[in-house]
Coordinates of C-alpha atoms and ligand atoms in Angstrom, one line a residue:
Chain F
M1 CA 9.4 -15.9 -29.6
A2 CA 6.2 -16.9 -27.7
D3 CA 3.9 -13.8 -28.5
L4 CA 0.8 -15.1 -27.0
T5 CA -0.1 -15.0 -23.0
M6 CA -2.8 -17.3 -22.1
R7 CA -3.8 -16.5 -18.3
I8 CA -5.8 -20.0 -17.5
W9 CA -7.5 -20.4 -14.2
R10 CA -6.0 -23.5 -12.9
G11 CA -7.4 -25.2 -9.2
D12 CA -10.3 -27.6 -7.9
Q13 CA -12.4 -27.5 -5.0
D14 CA -9.3 -26.7 -3.0
G15 CA -9.1 -23.5 -4.7
G16 CA -7.0 -22.2 -7.6
E17 CA -5.3 -19.4 -9.1
L18 CA -4.7 -17.5 -12.8
V19 CA -1.7 -19.4 -14.6
D20 CA 0.2 -17.4 -17.6
Y21 CA 1.5 -19.7 -20.1
E22 CA 3.3 -18.3 -22.8
I23 CA 3.1 -19.8 -26.4
D24 CA 3.4 -18.9 -30.0
S25 CA 0.4 -18.2 -32.1
Q26 CA -0.6 -19.9 -35.2
E27 CA -2.5 -18.9 -38.2
G28 CA -6.3 -19.7 -38.1
E29 CA -6.4 -21.5 -34.4
V30 CA -9.3 -21.1 -31.9
V31 CA -8.9 -21.0 -28.4
L32 CA -9.8 -24.8 -28.1
D33 CA -6.4 -25.2 -30.3
V34 CA -4.2 -23.2 -27.9
I35 CA -5.7 -25.2 -25.2
H36 CA -5.0 -28.4 -26.8
R37 CA -1.0 -27.2 -27.8
L38 CA -0.8 -26.3 -24.3
Q39 CA -1.8 -29.8 -23.2
A40 CA 1.2 -30.9 -25.5
T41 CA 3.3 -28.8 -24.4
Q42 CA 3.5 -27.1 -21.3
A43 CA 0.0 -28.1 -19.0
P44 CA 0.1 -31.8 -20.0
D45 CA -2.8 -31.9 -16.7
L46 CA -4.5 -28.9 -17.8
A47 CA -8.4 -30.1 -17.6
C48 CA -11.2 -29.1 -20.1
R49 CA -13.9 -30.7 -21.6
W50 CA -14.3 -31.4 -25.4
N51 CA -15.8 -33.1 -28.3
C52 CA -16.9 -31.9 -31.5
K53 CA -14.5 -29.0 -31.9
A54 CA -17.3 -27.9 -34.4
G55 CA -19.8 -26.0 -31.9
K56 CA -22.4 -29.0 -31.4
C57 CA -22.0 -30.4 -28.7
G58 CA -21.8 -27.8 -26.2
S59 CA -19.0 -29.5 -23.9
C60 CA -16.1 -26.8 -24.3
S61 CA -18.1 -24.0 -22.7
A62 CA -15.7 -21.5 -20.8
E63 CA -15.2 -17.8 -20.4
I64 CA -13.0 -16.1 -22.1
N65 CA -12.1 -12.7 -21.6
G66 CA -15.0 -13.0 -19.2
M67 CA -17.7 -13.6 -21.5
P68 CA -19.0 -17.3 -21.7
R69 CA -18.2 -18.7 -25.1
L70 CA -17.8 -22.4 -26.6
M71 CA -13.8 -22.3 -27.1
C72 CA -13.8 -24.5 -30.1
M73 CA -15.8 -21.4 -32.1
T74 CA -14.1 -18.8 -30.7
R75 CA -11.3 -17.7 -33.2
M76 CA -7.8 -16.4 -31.7
D77 CA -7.6 -13.2 -34.2
Q78 CA -10.8 -12.1 -33.2
L79 CA -9.7 -11.6 -29.7
P80 CA -8.0 -8.4 -28.7
E81 CA -4.2 -8.0 -28.1
G82 CA -3.1 -8.2 -24.7
P83 CA -3.3 -11.5 -22.6
I84 CA -6.4 -13.7 -23.0
T85 CA -7.9 -14.5 -19.9
I86 CA -9.7 -18.2 -19.9
T87 CA -11.9 -19.2 -16.7
P88 CA -14.0 -22.1 -16.3
M89 CA -18.3 -21.3 -16.0
R90 CA -18.9 -19.4 -12.8
T91 CA -22.1 -20.5 -11.7
F92 CA -21.3 -24.1 -11.5
P93 CA -18.9 -25.8 -8.4
I94 CA -15.6 -26.8 -10.2
I95 CA -14.5 -30.4 -10.9
R96 CA -10.8 -28.9 -12.2
D97 CA -9.4 -26.1 -14.1
L98 CA -11.9 -25.6 -17.1
V99 CA -14.4 -28.3 -16.1
T100 CA -17.3 -27.5 -13.9
D101 CA -20.1 -29.8 -12.3
V102 CA -23.1 -28.9 -14.4
S103 CA -25.6 -31.8 -13.0
F104 CA -27.8 -28.6 -11.3
N105 CA -28.9 -28.6 -15.3
F106 CA -29.7 -32.3 -15.3
E107 CA -31.8 -31.7 -12.0
M108 CA -33.8 -29.2 -14.1
A109 CA -34.3 -31.5 -16.6
K110 CA -35.7 -34.2 -14.6
R111 CA -38.3 -31.7 -13.3
V112 CA -39.9 -30.6 -16.9
P113 CA -43.1 -32.8 -16.8
A114 CA -43.0 -34.8 -20.2
F115 CA -44.5 -34.4 -23.5
N116 CA -48.4 -36.0 -23.0
P117 CA -49.9 -36.3 -25.8
P118 CA -53.9 -37.6 -25.8
A119 CA -54.6 -41.4 -26.2
M120 CA -55.0 -42.2 -29.8
P121 CA -55.0 -45.1 -32.1
E122 CA -51.4 -45.8 -33.4
G123 CA -50.6 -43.9 -36.6
G124 CA -53.0 -41.3 -35.5
Y125 CA -51.2 -38.1 -34.3
R126 CA -51.3 -35.7 -36.8
M127 CA -49.3 -32.2 -37.0
Q128 CA -49.3 -29.4 -39.4
Q129 CA -46.1 -28.2 -40.6
I130 CA -46.6 -24.6 -39.2
D131 CA -47.0 -26.0 -35.8
V132 CA -44.0 -28.4 -36.5
E133 CA -41.7 -25.4 -37.2
R134 CA -42.7 -23.1 -34.0
G135 CA -40.3 -25.5 -31.8
Q136 CA -37.9 -26.0 -34.2
E137 CA -35.7 -22.6 -32.7
F138 CA -35.7 -24.7 -29.5
R139 CA -34.7 -27.9 -30.7
K140 CA -31.6 -26.3 -32.0
C141 CA -30.1 -26.0 -28.0
I142 CA -26.6 -28.2 -27.7
E143 CA -27.0 -28.0 -24.4
C144 CA -23.5 -25.6 -23.7
F145 CA -25.4 -24.0 -20.7
M146 CA -23.9 -21.2 -21.3
C147 CA -27.1 -19.2 -20.7
Q148 CA -27.9 -20.8 -17.4
N149 CA -24.2 -19.8 -16.3
V150 CA -24.5 -16.1 -17.3
C151 CA -27.9 -15.6 -15.9
H152 CA -27.4 -13.6 -13.0
V153 CA -30.6 -15.1 -11.2
I154 CA -28.2 -18.2 -10.0
R155 CA -24.7 -16.9 -10.8
D156 CA -24.8 -14.0 -8.3
H157 CA -27.8 -15.6 -6.0
E158 CA -26.8 -19.1 -5.5
E159 CA -30.0 -19.4 -3.2
N160 CA -32.0 -19.3 -6.1
K161 CA -31.0 -22.3 -7.4
V162 CA -33.2 -24.6 -5.6
N163 CA -36.1 -23.1 -7.4
Y164 CA -35.1 -21.9 -11.0
A165 CA -35.1 -23.8 -14.0
G166 CA -33.2 -21.3 -15.8
P167 CA -33.5 -20.4 -19.5
R168 CA -32.6 -23.5 -21.0
F169 CA -35.3 -25.0 -19.3
F170 CA -37.8 -22.3 -20.1
I171 CA -37.3 -22.7 -23.7
R172 CA -38.0 -26.8 -23.2
Y173 CA -41.4 -25.6 -21.2
A174 CA -42.2 -23.1 -23.7
E175 CA -41.5 -25.3 -26.8
L176 CA -44.2 -27.9 -24.7
E177 CA -46.4 -25.1 -24.1
M178 CA -46.7 -24.6 -27.5
H179 CA -46.7 -28.0 -28.8
P180 CA -50.2 -28.9 -30.6
L181 CA -50.5 -32.2 -29.1
D182 CA -49.3 -32.1 -25.4
T183 CA -52.1 -31.8 -22.9
N184 CA -50.1 -30.6 -19.8
D185 CA -50.6 -27.5 -18.6
R186 CA -47.3 -26.3 -16.8
R187 CA -48.1 -22.4 -16.5
E188 CA -48.8 -22.5 -12.8
L189 CA -45.6 -25.0 -12.5
V190 CA -43.2 -22.7 -14.3
R191 CA -44.8 -19.5 -12.5
E192 CA -44.6 -21.1 -8.9
K193 CA -42.0 -23.5 -8.3
M194 CA -39.9 -23.0 -11.8
G195 CA -38.8 -19.7 -11.1
L196 CA -40.2 -17.7 -14.0
G197 CA -40.4 -14.6 -12.3
L198 CA -37.0 -14.4 -10.7
C199 CA -36.0 -14.0 -14.5
N200 CA -35.8 -10.4 -15.1
I201 CA -35.5 -10.2 -19.0
T202 CA -32.6 -8.8 -19.4
K203 CA -31.9 -11.0 -22.1
C204 CA -27.9 -12.2 -21.5
C205 CA -29.2 -15.9 -22.4
T206 CA -30.3 -14.5 -25.9
E207 CA -26.7 -12.9 -25.8
V208 CA -24.4 -15.9 -25.1
C209 CA -26.6 -18.5 -27.1
P210 CA -23.8 -20.1 -29.7
E211 CA -27.5 -21.3 -31.7
H212 CA -28.6 -18.0 -31.8
I213 CA -31.9 -19.0 -30.3
K214 CA -34.0 -16.2 -29.5
I215 CA -34.5 -17.5 -25.2
T216 CA -36.0 -14.3 -23.8
D217 CA -38.2 -13.3 -26.6
N218 CA -39.8 -16.5 -28.1
A219 CA -39.5 -18.8 -25.0
I220 CA -39.7 -16.6 -21.5
I221 CA -41.9 -13.7 -22.2
P222 CA -44.2 -15.8 -24.4
L223 CA -44.2 -17.9 -21.0
K224 CA -44.2 -15.0 -19.0
E225 CA -47.6 -13.9 -21.2
R226 CA -49.0 -17.2 -20.5
A227 CA -48.6 -17.0 -16.6
V228 CA -50.6 -13.9 -17.0
D229 CA -52.9 -15.5 -18.5
A230 CA -53.0 -18.3 -16.4
H231 CA -52.9 -16.3 -13.2
Y232 CA -52.7 -12.4 -13.2
D233 CA -54.8 -11.2 -15.8
P234 CA -58.4 -10.5 -13.6
V235 CA -60.5 -10.6 -17.1
A236 CA -59.0 -13.8 -18.3
W237 CA -59.6 -15.4 -14.9
L238 CA -63.3 -14.4 -15.2
G239 CA -63.1 -15.7 -18.5
R240 CA -61.9 -19.3 -17.3
K241 CA -64.5 -19.1 -14.6
I242 CA -67.1 -19.4 -17.7
T243 CA -65.7 -21.4 -19.9
R244 CA -64.9 -24.8 -18.8
R245 CA -61.2 -25.9 -18.5
T246 CA -60.1 -28.3 -20.7
K247 CA -55.9 -28.6 -20.0
R248 CA -54.9 -30.7 -17.2
S249 CA -53.7 -28.7 -14.0
A250 CA -50.0 -28.1 -12.4
A251 CA -50.1 -30.8 -10.4
E252 CA -51.6 -33.6 -12.8
A253 CA -48.8 -32.3 -15.0
A254 CA -46.3 -32.8 -12.7
A255 CA -47.2 -36.3 -11.5
D256 CA -45.7 -37.7 -15.0
R257 CA -42.3 -36.4 -14.5
P258 CA -40.0 -39.0 -15.9
Chain M
M1 CA -35.9 -47.7 -14.4
A2 CA -39.8 -47.1 -14.2
V3 CA -41.2 -44.0 -14.3
D4 CA -42.7 -43.8 -11.0
D5 CA -39.2 -44.9 -9.1
A6 CA -37.8 -42.1 -10.5
T7 CA -37.1 -39.1 -7.5
I8 CA -36.5 -35.7 -7.5
T9 CA -33.0 -35.1 -5.7
E10 CA -32.7 -32.0 -4.5
V11 CA -30.4 -29.4 -5.8
Q12 CA -26.9 -29.4 -4.2
L13 CA -26.3 -25.6 -3.1
G14 CA -22.5 -25.1 -2.1
G15 CA -19.3 -26.0 -3.9
R16 CA -16.7 -23.5 -4.5
R17 CA -16.8 -22.2 -7.7
G18 CA -13.6 -21.7 -10.6
G19 CA -12.6 -18.5 -11.7
P20 CA -11.2 -15.4 -9.4
D21 CA -13.8 -13.8 -7.0
V22 CA -13.7 -10.8 -8.9
A23 CA -16.8 -8.8 -10.0
T24 CA -16.0 -9.0 -14.1
L25 CA -13.0 -10.4 -16.2
R26 CA -14.7 -8.6 -19.2
T27 CA -12.4 -6.7 -21.1
D28 CA -14.7 -4.7 -23.7
K29 CA -16.7 -1.4 -23.3
W30 CA -19.4 -3.5 -21.3
W31 CA -20.4 0.3 -19.5
K32 CA -20.8 2.1 -22.6
L33 CA -24.4 0.8 -23.2
P34 CA -25.7 1.3 -19.6
V35 CA -24.4 4.7 -19.6
T36 CA -25.8 5.5 -22.7
T37 CA -29.0 4.1 -21.4
V38 CA -29.3 6.4 -18.6
A39 CA -28.2 9.5 -20.3
V40 CA -31.2 9.4 -22.4
L41 CA -33.5 8.1 -20.3
S42 CA -32.5 10.8 -17.6
A43 CA -32.8 13.6 -20.3
F44 CA -36.1 12.4 -21.5
I45 CA -37.3 12.0 -18.0
V46 CA -36.2 15.5 -17.2
Y47 CA -37.7 17.2 -20.1
A48 CA -41.1 15.3 -19.8
T49 CA -41.2 16.5 -16.7
W50 CA -40.4 20.2 -17.9
A51 CA -43.3 20.1 -20.0
A52 CA -45.8 18.4 -18.0
F53 CA -45.3 20.9 -14.9
F54 CA -44.0 23.9 -16.5
G55 CA -44.4 24.0 -20.1
T56 CA -47.9 25.0 -20.1
S57 CA -48.0 27.4 -22.2
N58 CA -46.8 27.1 -26.2
F59 CA -47.8 23.7 -26.4
F60 CA -50.9 24.1 -29.3
Y61 CA -50.3 26.2 -32.6
E62 CA -53.4 27.6 -33.6
A63 CA -52.9 28.7 -36.9
H64 CA -51.8 25.4 -38.3
N65 CA -53.8 23.0 -35.7
L66 CA -50.8 21.8 -34.2
L67 CA -51.1 20.0 -30.7
S68 CA -48.1 18.7 -28.8
P69 CA -48.6 14.8 -27.9
F70 CA -47.6 15.7 -24.3
Y71 CA -51.1 17.6 -24.3
S72 CA -53.5 14.9 -26.0
P73 CA -56.1 14.8 -25.1
C74 CA -56.2 18.1 -24.1
L75 CA -58.4 18.0 -21.0
G76 CA -57.5 20.7 -18.9
S77 CA -59.4 24.1 -18.2
I78 CA -56.0 25.8 -19.7
C79 CA -56.5 24.2 -23.2
K80 CA -59.5 26.5 -23.9
T81 CA -57.3 29.5 -23.1
Q82 CA -54.7 28.3 -25.5
G83 CA -57.4 27.5 -27.9
V84 CA -57.6 24.1 -28.6
T85 CA -60.9 23.4 -30.0
S86 CA -60.3 19.6 -30.8
S87 CA -60.2 18.3 -27.4
P88 CA -62.9 17.9 -24.9
F89 CA -62.4 19.8 -21.5
L90 CA -62.2 19.4 -17.7
G91 CA -63.1 22.6 -16.6
W92 CA -62.5 21.5 -13.1
W93 CA -58.9 20.6 -14.0
Q94 CA -56.5 23.3 -12.8
L95 CA -53.1 21.8 -13.3
S96 CA -51.4 20.9 -16.3
P97 CA -53.0 18.4 -18.5
A98 CA -50.4 16.3 -19.3
L99 CA -50.3 15.3 -15.8
I100 CA -53.3 13.3 -16.4
I101 CA -52.3 11.7 -19.5
L102 CA -48.6 11.0 -19.1
V103 CA -49.7 8.6 -16.9
F104 CA -50.7 6.0 -19.2
P105 CA -47.7 6.2 -22.1
L106 CA -45.5 6.1 -18.6
G107 CA -47.1 3.3 -17.2
F108 CA -47.2 1.6 -20.6
R109 CA -43.2 2.8 -21.2
M110 CA -42.4 1.8 -17.5
T111 CA -43.9 -2.2 -17.9
C112 CA -42.7 -2.6 -21.2
Y113 CA -40.3 -5.7 -21.3
Y114 CA -37.7 -3.7 -23.5
Y115 CA -38.0 -0.9 -20.7
R116 CA -37.4 -3.3 -18.3
K117 CA -34.7 -4.8 -19.7
A118 CA -33.1 -0.9 -20.3
Y119 CA -33.9 0.4 -16.9
Y120 CA -32.9 -3.3 -14.6
R121 CA -29.5 -3.1 -16.3
S122 CA -28.9 0.6 -16.2
F123 CA -30.5 2.1 -13.4
W124 CA -31.2 -1.0 -10.9
R125 CA -27.7 -2.7 -12.1
S126 CA -29.4 -5.8 -12.0
P127 CA -27.1 -6.9 -14.0
V128 CA -25.8 -3.8 -15.7
A129 CA -23.8 -5.9 -18.2
C130 CA -23.4 -9.8 -19.1
A131 CA -21.0 -11.4 -16.7
V132 CA -20.7 -8.3 -14.7
Q133 CA -21.4 -9.0 -10.8
D134 CA -25.0 -8.2 -9.9
A135 CA -24.9 -4.6 -7.7
H136 CA -27.0 -6.2 -5.0
S137 CA -26.6 -9.0 -2.7
T138 CA -30.6 -10.5 -2.6
Y139 CA -32.7 -10.6 -5.3
S140 CA -36.2 -11.8 -6.1
G141 CA -36.7 -10.5 -9.7
E142 CA -40.6 -10.0 -10.3
T143 CA -41.5 -12.1 -7.8
R144 CA -43.3 -9.7 -5.2
A145 CA -44.6 -6.4 -5.1
P146 CA -44.2 -4.0 -6.8
L147 CA -42.2 -5.5 -9.5
I148 CA -45.0 -8.1 -9.4
L149 CA -47.2 -5.6 -11.1
Q150 CA -45.1 -5.5 -14.7
N151 CA -47.7 -8.3 -15.1
I152 CA -50.1 -6.2 -16.1
H153 CA -48.5 -4.4 -19.3
R154 CA -51.5 -5.9 -21.5
Y155 CA -53.7 -3.6 -19.9
F156 CA -51.3 -0.5 -20.4
F157 CA -51.1 -1.7 -24.0
Y158 CA -54.6 -1.6 -24.4
F159 CA -54.7 2.1 -23.0
G160 CA -51.4 2.7 -25.3
L161 CA -54.2 1.9 -28.3
V162 CA -56.0 4.4 -27.3
F163 CA -53.8 7.1 -27.2
N164 CA -52.8 6.1 -30.9
V165 CA -55.9 6.3 -31.9
L166 CA -56.5 10.2 -30.7
L167 CA -52.8 11.1 -31.7
T168 CA -53.8 9.8 -35.2
I169 CA -56.7 12.1 -35.3
D170 CA -54.4 14.9 -33.7
A171 CA -52.1 14.5 -37.1
V172 CA -55.0 14.4 -39.0
Q173 CA -56.8 17.3 -37.7
A174 CA -53.3 19.2 -38.6
F175 CA -54.0 19.1 -41.8
I176 CA -57.1 21.0 -41.5
W177 CA -56.5 24.8 -40.6
P178 CA -58.7 26.8 -39.2
G179 CA -58.6 29.7 -41.9
G180 CA -60.1 26.5 -43.6
G181 CA -59.2 23.9 -46.5
V182 CA -56.7 21.2 -46.6
H183 CA -52.8 22.4 -46.0
M184 CA -49.1 20.5 -45.0
S185 CA -47.0 21.8 -43.4
V186 CA -43.4 20.4 -41.7
G187 CA -45.5 20.4 -38.7
T188 CA -48.1 17.9 -39.8
L189 CA -45.5 15.2 -41.3
V190 CA -44.0 15.7 -37.5
L191 CA -47.5 14.9 -36.0
C192 CA -47.5 12.0 -38.6
L193 CA -44.3 10.6 -38.1
N194 CA -45.0 10.6 -34.4
A195 CA -48.3 8.8 -34.8
S196 CA -46.7 6.2 -37.0
L197 CA -43.8 5.3 -34.8
L198 CA -46.4 5.2 -31.4
W199 CA -48.1 2.2 -33.7
L200 CA -45.2 0.7 -34.7
Y201 CA -43.8 0.9 -30.7
S202 CA -47.4 -0.5 -30.1
L203 CA -48.0 -3.2 -32.7
S204 CA -44.3 -4.7 -31.8
C205 CA -45.1 -5.0 -28.3
H206 CA -44.5 -8.5 -26.8
A207 CA -48.6 -8.7 -25.1
C208 CA -49.5 -7.5 -28.6
R209 CA -47.7 -10.6 -30.5
H210 CA -49.0 -12.9 -27.5
L211 CA -52.5 -11.4 -27.6
C212 CA -52.7 -11.9 -31.6
G213 CA -51.9 -15.3 -31.7
G214 CA -48.3 -16.4 -29.6
Q215 CA -51.2 -17.7 -26.9
V216 CA -52.5 -20.7 -29.2
R217 CA -50.7 -24.0 -29.0
N218 CA -52.1 -24.7 -32.3
F219 CA -51.6 -22.1 -35.6
S220 CA -53.3 -24.8 -37.9
K221 CA -56.7 -24.7 -36.2
H222 CA -56.5 -20.7 -36.1
P223 CA -55.5 -19.5 -39.2
I224 CA -56.5 -15.8 -38.7
R225 CA -54.7 -15.6 -35.5
H226 CA -51.5 -17.1 -37.3
K227 CA -51.9 -14.6 -40.0
L228 CA -51.7 -11.9 -37.0
W229 CA -49.1 -13.5 -35.5
K230 CA -46.9 -13.7 -38.6
F231 CA -47.9 -9.9 -39.4
V232 CA -46.6 -8.4 -35.6
T233 CA -43.5 -11.1 -35.5
P234 CA -40.9 -8.7 -37.5
L235 CA -42.2 -5.8 -35.9
N236 CA -41.6 -7.5 -32.4
A237 CA -37.9 -8.2 -33.5
K238 CA -37.5 -4.4 -34.0
H239 CA -38.9 -3.2 -30.7
M240 CA -36.5 -2.2 -29.4
Q241 CA -35.4 0.0 -32.2
F242 CA -39.0 1.5 -32.3
A243 CA -39.3 2.1 -28.3
W244 CA -36.2 4.5 -28.5
M245 CA -37.2 6.0 -32.2
S246 CA -40.5 6.8 -30.5
L247 CA -39.5 8.1 -27.3
I248 CA -37.0 10.6 -29.1
V249 CA -39.6 11.5 -31.8
V250 CA -42.2 12.2 -29.0
A251 CA -40.1 14.5 -27.2
M252 CA -39.1 16.2 -30.6
T253 CA -42.5 16.7 -31.6
D254 CA -43.2 18.5 -28.8
V255 CA -40.0 20.4 -28.8
Y256 CA -41.1 21.7 -32.7
V257 CA -44.8 22.4 -31.6
R258 CA -43.2 24.5 -28.7
L259 CA -40.7 26.4 -31.2
V260 CA -43.3 27.2 -33.8
A261 CA -46.0 28.3 -31.2
S262 CA -43.5 30.8 -29.3
G263 CA -42.6 32.2 -33.1
T264 CA -39.0 31.1 -32.6
I265 CA -39.2 29.3 -35.6
T266 CA -42.2 29.1 -38.6
D267 CA -43.4 26.1 -39.3
F268 CA -43.1 25.7 -43.2
K269 CA -46.1 24.9 -45.4
I270 CA -45.7 22.6 -48.1
F271 CA -49.3 23.4 -49.7
Ligands
LIG1 S1 -33.4 -13.0 -19.3 FE1 -33.8 -14.1 -17.8 S2 -33.3 -16.2 -18.2 FE2 -32.0 -15.1 -19.2 S3 -30.4 -14.2 -18.3 FE3 -31.4 -12.9 -18.1 S4 -32.3 -12.9 -16.1 FE4 -31.8 -15.0 -17.0
LIG2 S1 -30.2 -22.2 -24.9 FE1 -28.5 -21.7 -26.5 S2 -26.9 -21.3 -24.4 FE2 -28.6 -22.4 -23.8 S3 -27.9 -24.4 -23.2 FE3 -29.1 -24.4 -25.3 S4 -27.3 -23.6 -27.1 FE4 -26.4 -23.2 -25.1
LIG3 S1 -16.2 -28.8 -28.5 FE1 -18.0 -29.4 -28.9 S2 -19.1 -27.2 -28.9 FE2 -17.0 -27.0 -28.6
LIG4 S1 -44.4 -1.9 -25.2 FE1 -42.5 -3.1 -24.9 S2 -43.3 -5.1 -24.6 FE2 -45.5 -4.1 -24.6

């Protein structure tokens, strides 16, 4: 007897609906296993993305019982009793079934002014271990885009997408701003054009990140504090007027986008 | 492609989204946390308002030198009538002295990154929980007045430090009783606990972490700031816990002083 109900959203740009599939449970399975069994048996045309099945490629993001999760890392035995709802990521346009068009994220990736080290003879760059360690956390990102998906700034307000880098790219900006060899100053750029002020630090990005990156505490808030240094703090402003500016401006930084 | 050939293509808006059009598909009890937050914060606001406007007596227990944190520094003219000797007075201020003081701790907590999260979620419901639809149709975050003022949080942090020093002085003074000699009572310990939690709350502040060392690009060139940053970073990870503990304890301290000063309970003497 089938003891599982998988309630899966089926559809495309023309619309769709939740469809119930009854299937046997098997021991030790993750959600993605069940999806694969459904593809092999009842729903050969069910579309989903996956690649590594190890929580490392970031392809299988979906919403399981309404929460963004990686399908390959969500164990069936940890889900509550009753039908299990699987829907595609909400924030991005649908392609088909569980597959969404995430190109918004690649657009925002293109806008990040690249790493810009000072000119130096070959082999001249040196970094100390404590400086290397600082950005490591951000490098764990697998680009599952679940943080982008859960962020209410664009999830519930489509119009904000035009000027909003989103949490995944805030960690990129933070990493570059904390890089000892980088000479760009992106603080005004993130404040003015990348929507840093739209984030209200409600931490949903941190809650869903499968890599447990402390996105809000370690990237967004430090960026917000840097925006205060660069823009809002009257004393820091005075200090800048007195001391010589050494970092490049946002406009100069934006000029070397890849 | 050469770097210069790259163009920034516009973000395409629109396009149908997948999934049913409902506010949320979550099945867990996501509303528990915001409901608890509203309950605790509202209780605190109601109590603090009462204490500031109406509780203008019994905020000082003279025999053991216990001053309520809501009334420190005790600036108003009623402080003299209550026998507070440790604070300067503002003879012309006839209203509750708590009103002058509460502005700073209130501003500090209102602009705190953690409390912002708490009240944006629970009171403003923007969003009330993750993957639950924002309760508002338009949204500008912290980009406009008044919320843009959240950016001055670091100044409230500085004021907060001044208050911590004053409350620490109060805690130390509570060891010295008017009759002479150094003593300790439960009340002294309550004041010490309150001051310690307020220090932990301030030191774990995100602005503090930034100012200590988070600001620099190059830790290896700023060893002292790196040390400071390393010291406050683990505290910062507990900022939420300190925020709640210090909030509850500051109210409890006020309650304790009032109960003792009104004679409802005795302040047990340890030595
Ligand atoms: S903390 Fe900011 S970036 Fe992260 S989900 Fe919330 S609003 Fe979005
Ligand atoms: S920061 Fe975390 S949630 Fe966001 S894309 Fe990277 S791994 Fe996914
Ligand atoms: S399949 Fe690679 S993260 Fe799930
Ligand atoms: S006091 Fe909470 S962040 Fe500063």
